[in-house]
XYZ file of C-alpha atoms in Angstrom:
681
model
C 0.015 0.065 -0.272
C 1.228 3.740 0.941
C 3.219 4.800 -1.802
C 0.604 4.809 -5.528
C 2.612 3.396 -8.539
C 2.818 5.193 -11.942
C 0.587 3.628 -14.656
C 1.846 2.625 -17.291
C 0.062 3.073 -20.668
C 0.301 0.589 -23.615
C 0.143 1.777 -27.441
C -3.871 2.219 -28.839
C -4.950 -1.336 -28.354
C -7.438 -1.459 -32.064
C -7.449 0.968 -34.939
C -11.089 2.270 -35.949
C -12.780 0.743 -38.375
C -12.258 2.662 -41.383
C -14.991 3.794 -43.576
C -15.437 0.976 -46.033
C -16.703 1.467 -49.265
C -20.143 -0.329 -49.341
C -21.130 -1.768 -52.897
C -24.178 -0.644 -54.795
C -27.405 -1.760 -53.791
C -26.747 -2.794 -50.561
C -29.783 -2.948 -47.929
C -30.461 -1.733 -44.445
C -27.834 -4.038 -41.908
C -29.563 -7.026 -40.318
C -27.994 -9.730 -37.934
C -27.580 -12.270 -40.625
C -27.593 -10.120 -43.728
C -27.349 -7.677 -45.795
C -28.991 -6.423 -49.005
C -30.697 -9.503 -48.759
C -28.061 -12.171 -48.362
C -26.518 -13.680 -45.710
C -23.400 -14.663 -44.170
C -23.349 -18.078 -45.274
C -24.202 -16.483 -48.671
C -21.911 -13.514 -49.140
C -19.240 -16.301 -48.107
C -19.937 -18.655 -50.477
C -19.862 -15.356 -53.412
C -16.044 -15.163 -52.362
C -15.658 -17.752 -54.815
C -17.289 -16.162 -57.622
C -15.121 -16.003 -61.015
C -16.382 -12.209 -61.627
C -13.969 -10.232 -59.218
C -16.883 -7.449 -58.974
C -19.094 -9.874 -57.671
C -15.952 -10.460 -54.726
C -15.665 -7.806 -54.257
C -19.180 -7.248 -53.565
C -19.155 -10.101 -51.174
C -15.965 -8.136 -49.256
C -17.686 -5.228 -49.343
C -20.935 -6.273 -47.783
C -18.773 -8.632 -45.436
C -16.904 -5.517 -43.931
C -19.722 -3.845 -43.685
C -21.514 -6.126 -41.570
C -18.657 -6.706 -39.670
C -18.893 -2.949 -38.395
C -21.503 -4.397 -36.220
C -20.366 -6.711 -32.827
C -23.867 -8.681 -33.063
C -23.144 -10.011 -37.117
C -19.433 -11.344 -36.132
C -20.068 -14.345 -34.173
C -22.061 -15.976 -37.188
C -19.016 -15.144 -39.442
C -16.577 -16.823 -37.620
C -18.832 -19.925 -36.817
C -18.199 -19.547 -41.103
C -14.812 -19.426 -40.804
C -14.218 -16.500 -42.050
C -10.646 -16.118 -41.655
C -9.913 -18.381 -43.976
C -12.562 -17.515 -46.433
C -11.213 -13.852 -46.535
C -7.424 -14.951 -46.287
C -6.848 -16.021 -49.698
C -8.647 -13.019 -50.778
C -5.903 -10.631 -50.036
C -3.795 -12.196 -53.128
C -6.369 -12.148 -55.298
C -5.466 -11.092 -58.798
C -8.509 -8.201 -58.373
C -7.173 -5.504 -56.977
C -10.148 -4.246 -55.522
C -11.270 -7.254 -53.917
C -7.471 -7.351 -52.444
C -8.467 -3.822 -50.609
C -12.090 -4.410 -49.793
C -10.930 -7.999 -48.196
C -8.071 -6.069 -46.234
C -10.858 -3.770 -45.131
C -13.360 -6.307 -44.394
C -10.228 -8.180 -42.462
C -9.883 -4.799 -40.571
C -13.009 -4.539 -39.399
C -13.070 -7.940 -37.965
C -9.881 -6.853 -36.381
C -11.101 -3.568 -35.128
C -14.585 -4.331 -33.587
C -14.053 -7.982 -32.325
C -11.455 -7.347 -30.015
C -8.419 -9.623 -28.734
C -9.985 -13.471 -29.252
C -11.014 -12.444 -32.292
C -7.451 -10.816 -33.265
C -5.958 -13.704 -31.244
C -8.544 -16.369 -33.620
C -7.425 -14.773 -36.636
C -3.667 -15.502 -35.799
C -4.762 -19.366 -35.374
C -6.032 -18.974 -38.231
C -2.563 -18.128 -40.150
C -4.185 -15.043 -41.050
C -0.628 -13.375 -41.389
C 1.048 -16.027 -43.973
C -1.642 -14.078 -46.649
C -1.120 -10.944 -45.005
C 2.814 -10.954 -44.941
C 3.225 -11.688 -48.348
C 0.789 -8.768 -49.429
C 2.166 -6.285 -47.631
C 5.897 -7.772 -49.589
C 3.984 -7.785 -52.725
C 2.971 -3.802 -51.878
C 6.506 -3.253 -51.229
C 7.858 -4.591 -53.732
C 5.708 -2.263 -56.142
C 6.126 0.884 -54.279
C 10.564 0.330 -54.560
C 10.152 -0.083 -58.042
C 8.077 2.539 -58.658
C 4.986 0.825 -60.492
C 1.505 0.556 -59.371
C 0.772 -3.719 -61.166
C -0.360 -4.777 -64.339
C -4.114 -4.856 -63.483
C -5.363 -1.545 -63.465
C -7.687 0.386 -61.290
C -10.704 1.492 -61.893
C -10.645 5.007 -60.297
C -7.350 5.808 -62.377
C -6.620 8.629 -59.920
C -6.153 6.718 -56.963
C -2.813 4.478 -55.842
C -4.485 0.677 -55.714
C -1.428 -0.686 -54.102
C -1.002 2.190 -51.101
C -4.455 1.961 -50.636
C -4.732 -1.577 -50.067
C -1.109 -1.440 -47.859
C -2.760 1.312 -45.311
C -6.296 -1.703 -45.217
C -2.972 -3.932 -44.464
C -1.138 -2.157 -42.301
C -4.208 -1.798 -40.211
C -4.572 -5.084 -39.927
C -1.130 -5.667 -38.771
C -1.093 -3.480 -35.621
C -4.584 -4.883 -34.478
C -3.300 -8.570 -34.588
C -0.150 -7.262 -33.799
C -1.153 -5.447 -30.265
C -3.216 -8.567 -29.297
C -0.965 -11.379 -30.235
C 2.728 -11.934 -29.077
C 2.702 -14.850 -32.523
C 1.976 -11.848 -34.504
C 5.284 -9.964 -32.874
C 6.695 -12.629 -33.430
C 6.137 -13.534 -37.226
C 6.575 -9.821 -37.603
C 10.109 -9.542 -36.686
C 11.162 -13.021 -38.287
C 9.138 -12.331 -41.677
C 11.600 -8.564 -41.803
C 8.538 -6.678 -41.873
C 9.920 -4.123 -40.196
C 12.108 -3.264 -43.760
C 8.419 -3.876 -45.340
C 6.052 -1.129 -43.103
C 9.728 1.620 -43.669
C 9.608 1.599 -47.500
C 5.478 2.585 -46.679
C 6.779 5.131 -44.287
C 8.643 6.718 -46.764
C 5.664 7.823 -48.652
C 4.877 10.362 -45.615
C 4.905 13.390 -47.976
C 2.300 12.275 -50.569
C 0.429 9.391 -48.065
C 0.560 10.667 -44.760
C -2.435 7.816 -44.087
C -0.616 5.479 -45.223
C 2.403 6.761 -43.039
C 0.187 7.565 -39.648
C -0.839 3.586 -39.935
C 2.574 2.503 -40.367
C 3.391 4.530 -37.124
C 0.934 3.508 -35.252
C 2.058 -0.497 -36.168
C 5.511 0.768 -35.302
C 4.594 2.156 -31.778
C 2.951 -0.771 -31.195
C 5.780 -3.960 -32.200
C 8.194 -1.406 -30.699
C 7.306 -1.785 -27.523
C 8.585 -4.604 -25.428
C 10.139 -6.558 -28.250
C 13.823 -6.938 -27.493
C 14.084 -9.130 -30.910
C 13.237 -6.419 -33.458
C 16.077 -4.332 -31.659
C 18.377 -6.120 -33.560
C 16.645 -4.816 -36.746
C 16.470 -1.484 -35.708
C 20.254 -0.276 -37.753
C 21.267 3.811 -38.618
C 19.341 3.123 -41.883
C 15.947 2.055 -40.173
C 16.773 5.308 -37.586
C 17.495 7.243 -40.018
C 13.982 7.241 -41.887
C 12.016 7.907 -38.552
C 14.468 10.433 -37.545
C 14.237 12.423 -40.991
C 9.712 12.633 -40.734
C 9.692 13.609 -36.762
C 12.163 16.942 -38.235
C 9.800 17.657 -41.181
C 8.044 21.201 -40.485
C 4.716 20.698 -41.682
C 2.337 21.696 -39.551
C -0.840 20.082 -40.349
C -2.727 18.139 -38.253
C -2.295 14.812 -39.528
C 1.693 15.591 -39.578
C 1.281 16.486 -35.869
C 0.109 12.616 -35.161
C 3.439 11.405 -37.713
C 5.226 12.940 -35.157
C 4.314 11.727 -32.208
C 4.128 8.105 -32.867
C 7.105 8.119 -34.412
C 8.436 9.917 -31.195
C 7.282 7.300 -29.125
C 8.432 4.528 -31.515
C 11.934 6.075 -31.182
C 11.739 5.759 -27.616
C 10.400 2.677 -27.141
C 13.966 1.306 -29.079
C 15.863 3.960 -27.060
C 18.785 1.352 -26.547
C 20.005 1.299 -30.287
C 20.900 4.700 -29.341
C 24.644 5.351 -29.372
C 24.838 6.985 -26.094
C 26.602 9.827 -27.607
C 23.183 11.178 -29.266
C 20.488 9.823 -26.393
C 20.533 13.548 -24.710
C 19.571 15.026 -28.377
C 17.067 12.643 -29.267
C 15.134 12.923 -25.649
C 14.842 16.260 -26.157
C 14.385 16.417 -29.751
C 11.261 13.530 -28.534
C 10.016 16.203 -25.980
C 10.223 19.032 -27.906
C 7.661 16.887 -30.567
C 5.599 16.474 -27.855
C 5.060 20.434 -26.724
C 4.330 21.282 -30.245
C 1.450 19.113 -29.812
C 0.195 20.022 -26.148
C 0.789 23.840 -27.212
C -1.885 23.871 -29.417
C -5.597 24.522 -27.872
C -7.794 21.808 -28.872
C -10.805 23.509 -27.931
C -10.046 26.721 -30.131
C -8.892 24.405 -33.069
C -12.419 22.629 -32.582
C -14.418 26.144 -32.608
C -12.013 27.335 -35.495
C -12.400 23.999 -37.456
C -16.106 24.096 -37.223
C -16.051 27.643 -38.461
C -13.793 26.836 -41.897
C -16.652 23.791 -42.240
C -19.726 25.364 -42.272
C -18.056 27.831 -44.336
C -17.014 25.449 -47.418
C -20.013 23.420 -46.735
C -21.910 26.819 -47.730
C -19.528 27.919 -50.805
C -19.699 24.208 -52.022
C -24.010 24.378 -51.543
C -23.769 27.594 -53.485
C -21.481 26.199 -56.282
C -23.880 22.668 -57.181
C -27.213 24.836 -56.641
C -25.156 27.773 -59.675
C -24.192 24.547 -62.024
C -27.726 22.495 -61.281
C -29.794 25.993 -62.764
C -26.954 26.121 -65.515
C -27.429 22.729 -66.580
C -31.562 23.576 -66.340
C -30.664 26.596 -68.872
C -28.918 23.935 -70.868
C -31.254 21.248 -70.749
C -33.809 23.532 -71.581
C -32.510 24.457 -75.170
C -31.668 21.295 -75.874
C -33.741 18.562 -78.573
C -35.569 16.449 -76.205
C -35.290 13.429 -78.885
C -31.753 13.367 -79.800
C -29.581 14.516 -76.812
C -31.709 14.267 -73.681
C -30.724 10.769 -73.416
C -26.764 11.099 -72.582
C -27.194 13.315 -69.978
C -29.726 11.202 -68.383
C -27.384 7.508 -69.114
C -24.573 9.387 -67.406
C -26.502 10.075 -64.416
C -27.539 6.879 -64.128
C -23.733 5.919 -64.094
C -22.577 8.467 -61.240
C -25.339 7.126 -58.734
C -24.184 3.010 -59.173
C -20.714 4.037 -58.916
C -19.204 2.815 -55.664
C -17.212 5.933 -54.834
C -20.236 8.633 -55.213
C -21.703 6.539 -51.599
C -18.557 7.403 -49.653
C -19.159 9.581 -47.381
C -18.453 13.568 -47.873
C -15.052 15.183 -47.195
C -14.524 15.365 -43.772
C -11.230 17.159 -44.013
C -11.795 19.443 -40.486
C -13.084 16.506 -38.646
C -9.939 14.649 -39.569
C -7.730 17.753 -38.413
C -9.511 17.865 -34.937
C -9.542 14.045 -34.656
C -5.627 13.927 -35.464
C -4.679 16.575 -32.735
C -6.753 14.817 -30.079
C -4.835 11.728 -30.702
C -1.351 13.052 -30.743
C -1.651 15.174 -27.966
C -3.253 11.946 -26.176
C -0.433 10.043 -27.592
C 2.205 13.009 -25.951
C 1.036 12.239 -22.704
C 0.641 8.372 -22.531
C 4.566 8.291 -23.687
C 5.132 10.964 -21.375
C 3.898 8.421 -18.513
C 5.701 5.723 -19.574
C 9.126 8.157 -20.042
C 8.060 8.540 -15.633
C 7.874 5.163 -14.968
C 10.446 3.849 -17.927
C 12.351 1.654 -15.658
C 9.371 -0.121 -13.743
C 10.346 -2.305 -10.838
C 9.353 -6.208 -11.138
C 5.982 -6.483 -9.219
C 8.838 -7.859 -6.060
C 10.216 -4.442 -5.643
C 7.416 -2.859 -5.753
C 5.949 -5.108 -3.633
C 9.170 -4.563 -0.863
C 7.950 -0.464 -1.631
C 4.713 -1.061 -0.966
C 4.530 -1.229 3.296
C 3.725 1.510 4.779
C 7.495 1.305 6.775
C 9.354 1.027 3.562
C 7.193 3.390 1.638
C 7.663 6.125 3.905
C 11.375 5.509 3.663
C 11.432 5.620 0.020
C 9.436 9.019 -0.173
C 11.746 10.966 2.079
C 14.400 9.864 -0.015
C 13.165 10.495 -3.480
C 12.482 13.615 -2.755
C 16.106 14.782 -1.098
C 17.020 18.113 -2.476
C 20.083 18.228 -4.150
C 20.445 14.149 -5.550
C 21.229 13.653 -8.903
C 20.817 10.072 -9.708
C 17.481 8.315 -9.986
C 16.972 6.929 -6.185
C 14.840 3.871 -7.482
C 13.761 2.141 -10.223
C 10.771 4.457 -10.260
C 12.391 8.106 -11.429
C 13.268 9.454 -14.509
C 17.333 9.772 -15.524
C 18.857 13.081 -14.821
C 18.730 13.870 -18.262
C 15.165 12.647 -19.063
C 14.089 15.007 -16.130
C 15.744 17.979 -17.474
C 14.704 17.583 -20.754
C 11.367 17.267 -19.786
C 11.171 20.176 -17.347
C 13.321 22.724 -19.802
C 10.466 21.660 -22.716
C 8.129 22.972 -20.486
C 6.035 19.691 -20.284
C 4.533 20.051 -17.318
C 2.897 23.415 -17.778
C 1.558 22.119 -21.122
C 0.088 19.078 -18.903
C -1.327 21.399 -16.088
C -3.251 22.998 -19.054
C -4.687 19.695 -20.794
C -6.095 19.016 -17.126
C -8.454 21.932 -17.783
C -12.048 20.212 -18.295
C -12.248 21.154 -22.527
C -13.720 24.293 -23.945
C -17.456 24.501 -22.719
C -17.987 26.280 -26.903
C -16.314 23.788 -27.745
C -18.327 20.606 -26.377
C -21.729 22.655 -27.673
C -20.239 22.953 -30.392
C -19.582 18.644 -30.718
C -22.845 18.046 -29.230
C -25.484 19.791 -31.544
C -23.368 17.768 -35.134
C -23.338 14.096 -34.677
C -20.275 13.425 -36.818
C -18.016 15.996 -34.470
C -20.196 14.679 -31.221
C -17.442 11.659 -30.647
C -15.153 14.587 -30.167
C -16.658 15.512 -26.673
C -15.238 11.410 -25.188
C -12.226 12.388 -27.173
C -10.975 15.367 -25.236
C -12.452 14.553 -22.033
C -10.019 11.202 -22.760
C -6.737 13.892 -22.787
C -8.006 15.571 -19.714
C -8.041 12.349 -17.437
C -4.480 11.410 -19.676
C -3.250 14.820 -18.561
C -3.873 13.954 -14.897
C -2.387 10.869 -14.438
C 0.181 12.404 -16.225
C 0.233 15.279 -13.381
C 0.374 12.133 -11.298
C 3.445 10.648 -13.008
C 5.805 13.869 -13.299
C 4.667 14.339 -8.927
C 5.591 10.899 -7.962
C 9.724 11.746 -10.277
C 10.007 14.875 -9.576
C 11.287 17.019 -6.202
C 9.639 20.059 -4.591
C 11.994 22.354 -6.475
C 11.867 21.610 -9.714
C 8.115 21.449 -9.425
C 8.452 25.053 -8.888
C 8.177 25.538 -4.767
C 5.860 24.635 -2.307
C 2.591 27.457 -3.405
C 2.916 26.180 -6.743
C 1.920 22.910 -4.944
C -0.288 24.607 -3.318
C -1.952 25.973 -6.168
C -1.998 22.946 -7.603
C -3.997 21.488 -4.791
C -6.404 24.559 -5.092
C -6.615 23.664 -9.224
C -7.950 20.025 -8.472
C -10.204 20.821 -6.342
C -12.142 23.206 -8.204
C -12.463 20.125 -10.596
C -13.776 18.421 -8.512
C -15.842 20.486 -6.543
C -16.849 23.295 -8.822
C -19.167 21.351 -10.909
C -22.669 21.320 -10.263
C -22.736 18.080 -9.946
C -20.182 15.695 -8.343
C -17.823 14.384 -11.465
C -18.969 10.527 -11.362
C -17.413 9.588 -14.484
C -14.596 6.628 -13.518
C -12.098 7.651 -15.665
C -11.789 10.939 -14.615
C -11.847 10.148 -11.115
C -9.052 7.291 -11.087
C -7.249 10.247 -12.945
C -8.190 13.137 -10.350
C -8.098 11.192 -7.352
C -4.522 9.611 -9.017
C -2.826 13.083 -9.118
C -4.629 14.188 -5.331
C -3.064 10.867 -3.896
C 0.045 11.273 -5.469
C 0.113 15.749 -4.769
C -0.824 15.002 -1.085
C 2.281 12.278 -0.695
C 4.568 15.421 -1.713
C 3.119 17.947 0.349
C 3.250 15.803 3.734
C 6.670 14.473 2.623
C 7.406 18.381 2.501
C 5.647 19.134 5.418
C 3.795 21.668 3.053
C 0.384 22.849 3.828
C -2.411 21.357 2.538
C -5.211 23.643 1.053
C -7.991 21.108 0.593
C -10.195 21.482 4.478
C -11.142 18.166 6.041
C -14.477 18.369 4.628
C -13.619 18.662 0.461
C -11.714 15.343 1.156
C -14.788 13.541 3.037
C -17.308 15.061 0.544
C -14.723 13.551 -1.875
C -14.352 10.222 -0.374
C -18.441 9.428 0.436
C -18.775 10.275 -3.505
C -16.581 8.117 -4.344
C -16.595 4.861 -2.369
C -19.283 3.310 -3.965
C -17.155 3.553 -7.312
C -17.140 0.363 -9.358
C -13.528 0.912 -9.864
C -11.723 -0.897 -6.842
C -8.303 2.294 -8.344
C -10.991 5.231 -7.722
C -11.547 4.271 -3.799
C -8.116 2.517 -3.054
C -6.845 6.233 -3.864
C -9.700 8.011 -1.967
C -8.908 5.735 1.371
C -5.251 6.750 0.917
C -6.073 10.492 0.471
C -7.756 10.065 3.488
C -4.727 8.623 5.235
C -2.966 10.706 4.034
C -5.059 13.458 5.134
C -5.765 12.131 8.474
C -1.538 11.650 9.470
C -1.120 15.502 9.067
C -4.344 16.241 10.883
C -2.956 13.708 13.888
C 0.298 16.867 14.488
C -2.159 19.725 14.811
C -3.779 20.652 18.084
C -7.635 20.461 18.461
C -8.178 17.721 15.326
C -10.201 15.095 17.454
C -13.452 15.489 16.168
C -12.142 15.614 13.003
C -9.708 12.579 12.819
C -12.875 10.649 14.443
C -14.984 11.204 11.679
C -11.811 10.014 9.173
C -11.010 6.824 11.605
C -15.020 5.711 11.211
C -15.053 6.266 7.908
C -12.198 4.353 7.161
C -12.425 1.907 9.421
C -16.130 1.096 7.590
C -14.303 0.430 4.284
C -12.186 -1.541 6.581
C -14.655 -3.985 6.886
C -17.735 -3.686 4.412
C -15.791 -3.111 0.841
C -16.255 -5.742 -1.144
C -12.303 -5.675 -2.583
C -9.305 -7.099 -0.203
C -7.290 -4.804 -1.838
C -9.522 -1.596 -1.099
C -9.614 -3.151 2.441
C -6.002 -3.724 3.007
C -5.404 0.315 1.773
C -8.115 1.628 4.029
C -6.526 -0.135 6.893
C -2.926 1.079 6.143
C -4.366 4.451 6.112
C -5.949 3.460 9.817
C -2.128 2.910 11.036
C -0.914 6.214 9.608
C -3.774 8.323 11.242
C -3.415 6.890 14.245
C 0.435 5.630 14.395
C 1.088 8.936 16.900
C 0.461 12.430 18.605
C -2.355 12.990 21.336
C -5.440 14.316 18.850
C -5.273 10.532 17.354
C -4.914 9.044 20.701
C -8.367 10.350 21.993
C -9.327 9.963 18.965
C -8.691 6.077 18.760
C -10.424 6.136 22.595
C -13.981 7.881 21.617
C -13.976 5.545 18.187
C -13.349 2.848 19.914
C -10.897 2.312 17.412
C -8.369 -0.839 19.454
C -11.542 -3.373 19.944
C -13.044 -3.046 16.399
C -9.244 -3.950 15.143
C -9.257 -6.970 17.585
C -12.834 -8.092 16.834
C -11.944 -7.389 12.858
C -8.610 -9.173 12.716
C -10.046 -12.527 12.903
C -12.512 -12.202 9.801
C -9.956 -10.162 7.792
C -7.425 -13.554 8.047
C -10.393 -15.360 7.145
C -11.134 -13.445 4.320
C -8.097 -13.623 3.061
C -8.417 -17.609 3.268
C -11.530 -17.611 1.506
C -10.966 -15.213 -1.574
C -7.412 -14.784 -1.697
C -6.365 -17.584 -3.727
C -9.040 -17.374 -5.948
C -10.143 -13.284 -7.250
C -6.355 -11.889 -6.034
C -2.936 -12.299 -7.900
C 0.738 -13.854 -6.046
C 1.302 -10.084 -5.873
C -1.912 -8.382 -4.711
C -1.812 -11.420 -2.206
C 1.749 -10.526 -1.069
C 0.917 -7.056 -0.064
C -2.363 -8.429 1.953
C 0.199 -10.084 3.820
C 2.055 -7.205 4.653
C -1.264 -5.246 6.073
C -2.148 -8.342 7.916
C 1.536 -8.146 9.235
C 0.759 -4.710 10.332
C -2.555 -5.291 11.779
C -1.154 -7.431 14.783
C 1.857 -4.926 15.333
C -0.141 -2.071 14.997
C -2.960 -3.405 17.596
C -0.164 -4.323 19.367
C 0.936 -0.968 19.964
C -2.002 0.137 20.811
C -1.877 -1.749 23.446
C 1.464 -0.396 25.067
C -0.263 2.291 25.352
C -1.458 1.647 29.081
C -5.100 0.564 28.343
C -6.698 3.623 27.212
C -8.740 2.664 24.310
C -9.821 -0.415 26.050
C -12.237 1.581 27.969
């Protein structure tokens, strides 16, 4: 218990299921059918000799796979083995729609489906397709087979879909990552990455994939020679300020951080600075203002487009009025029918502005997640962590880790001096603090009233939560002076309390509560370790705890009881606080005895030990709430719960911590008894 552990983020688990081209004539999607065809019928059409029919079947399957309830019926009919050969079909259009269908399957199906895809050997045709596309790009030729749309680069479009499938399955399956390593897929995707200046969408897909496969993959490090790193570094140095390029550079910066072990020691400092500079450029952009600006730009563009189309229609009417009805009316009508049957006409309208904002929010989320990982880059083993988790050791750890003048990391949780200096020099903490505020209310209102923009609200909220988690991590690894001194920490405490208490209704969103309570916990730990007066009142803290203790998320409950323990231990050293300590003690006792999670109960006991460890006020309060008899009565109950629930519900590491709490409970009871029996009255 004691010190909170820094949270690590993995790269985004799934790419969004990209918009797939619906085949003409498709009707509403039912549970088992599309356009009147069942899953079985569509899979059967994949064997049709006509490429157009196969393309129609792939596109229809792709559309249906975007609905989770339709996925089981396809899995039962072995959709992976049916679609796999389509990746190498003679028709480029079939290849693209088949890859799109597999992309949707992997994105919407989840981890188990991705595992099944690898088991069904999707990697063999997928890798073959990726290599064929790479060879085509390297030879600077499309393919002997012509695209239906001569404006499209079919090879790049196919590659983009295939890379997304690769990204999804590698995120979920270690075997897929091993195949990526063994088959030399790194060189293949780097070839795609070189197209960033002309096809940023493909480059972003590759960057997402690279961030996934470079994480915790030492076998891949051998493939990252100077030439491979140069490809990434050259793009990181690009100057295009469009949001897609900010996202691209941010993702690649994350990949470079993952492979930092391959970088010569003489270059590591400059590389870290380059990475953080990219994150700084991403975080400095005001997402709320960008939403407002881009929505205005979209409205104006659509208005001009509508006016232009109106003028064109008026012109067509005037032209047609002078045509001879018998000999010249037929051709324009034929053209119109042709356009209505063209698949490309059924694509969604251009969403350039929305795409820009989405890219920015993804870049900011990614930057914040990587900074969190940088703060705990040398993550301790589970055994090391549990050694730090007991109350006694964690207090000593807190004292040591914030010693002034310390230049070397005091534990595996601390940043190296070089990374810490670079982090502070780039003013990253200030930018992170700005992102912890609630999203711009005007921007939220704009998104609320636009269905296509409404998903941005969740993305803005996610950025806020990531910023709070990032703040938590920085607080764990930085000393008070680096953070700006006591006054800055007190201002930060006021800021966090405003986030929680300034809203008309108490926040109930679990992700936000977990992030904000983690930041509060780390801040209060830091302030308590340096005897800095805390700005949040006991009443505020009790309100927070009472509102959050019934949250379904265990981390939220652990955080709030820990916060109360920290606050109580500080109050115990102040005169005339017995009444407040009684209130805190009763609350923690109830949590320890009634919470359904042993982890939360253990944290509550740990907090009780801290609050009532010492001090006259604590002794008074302990007597009045009958703390000693309550704990003596609860001790055997806690042991029985551990014996009955422990092995089935909790990991070995959690049980190790709980054993430590059980031992401390015995010691604490003995300590209370040595106070002369005062607590037994």
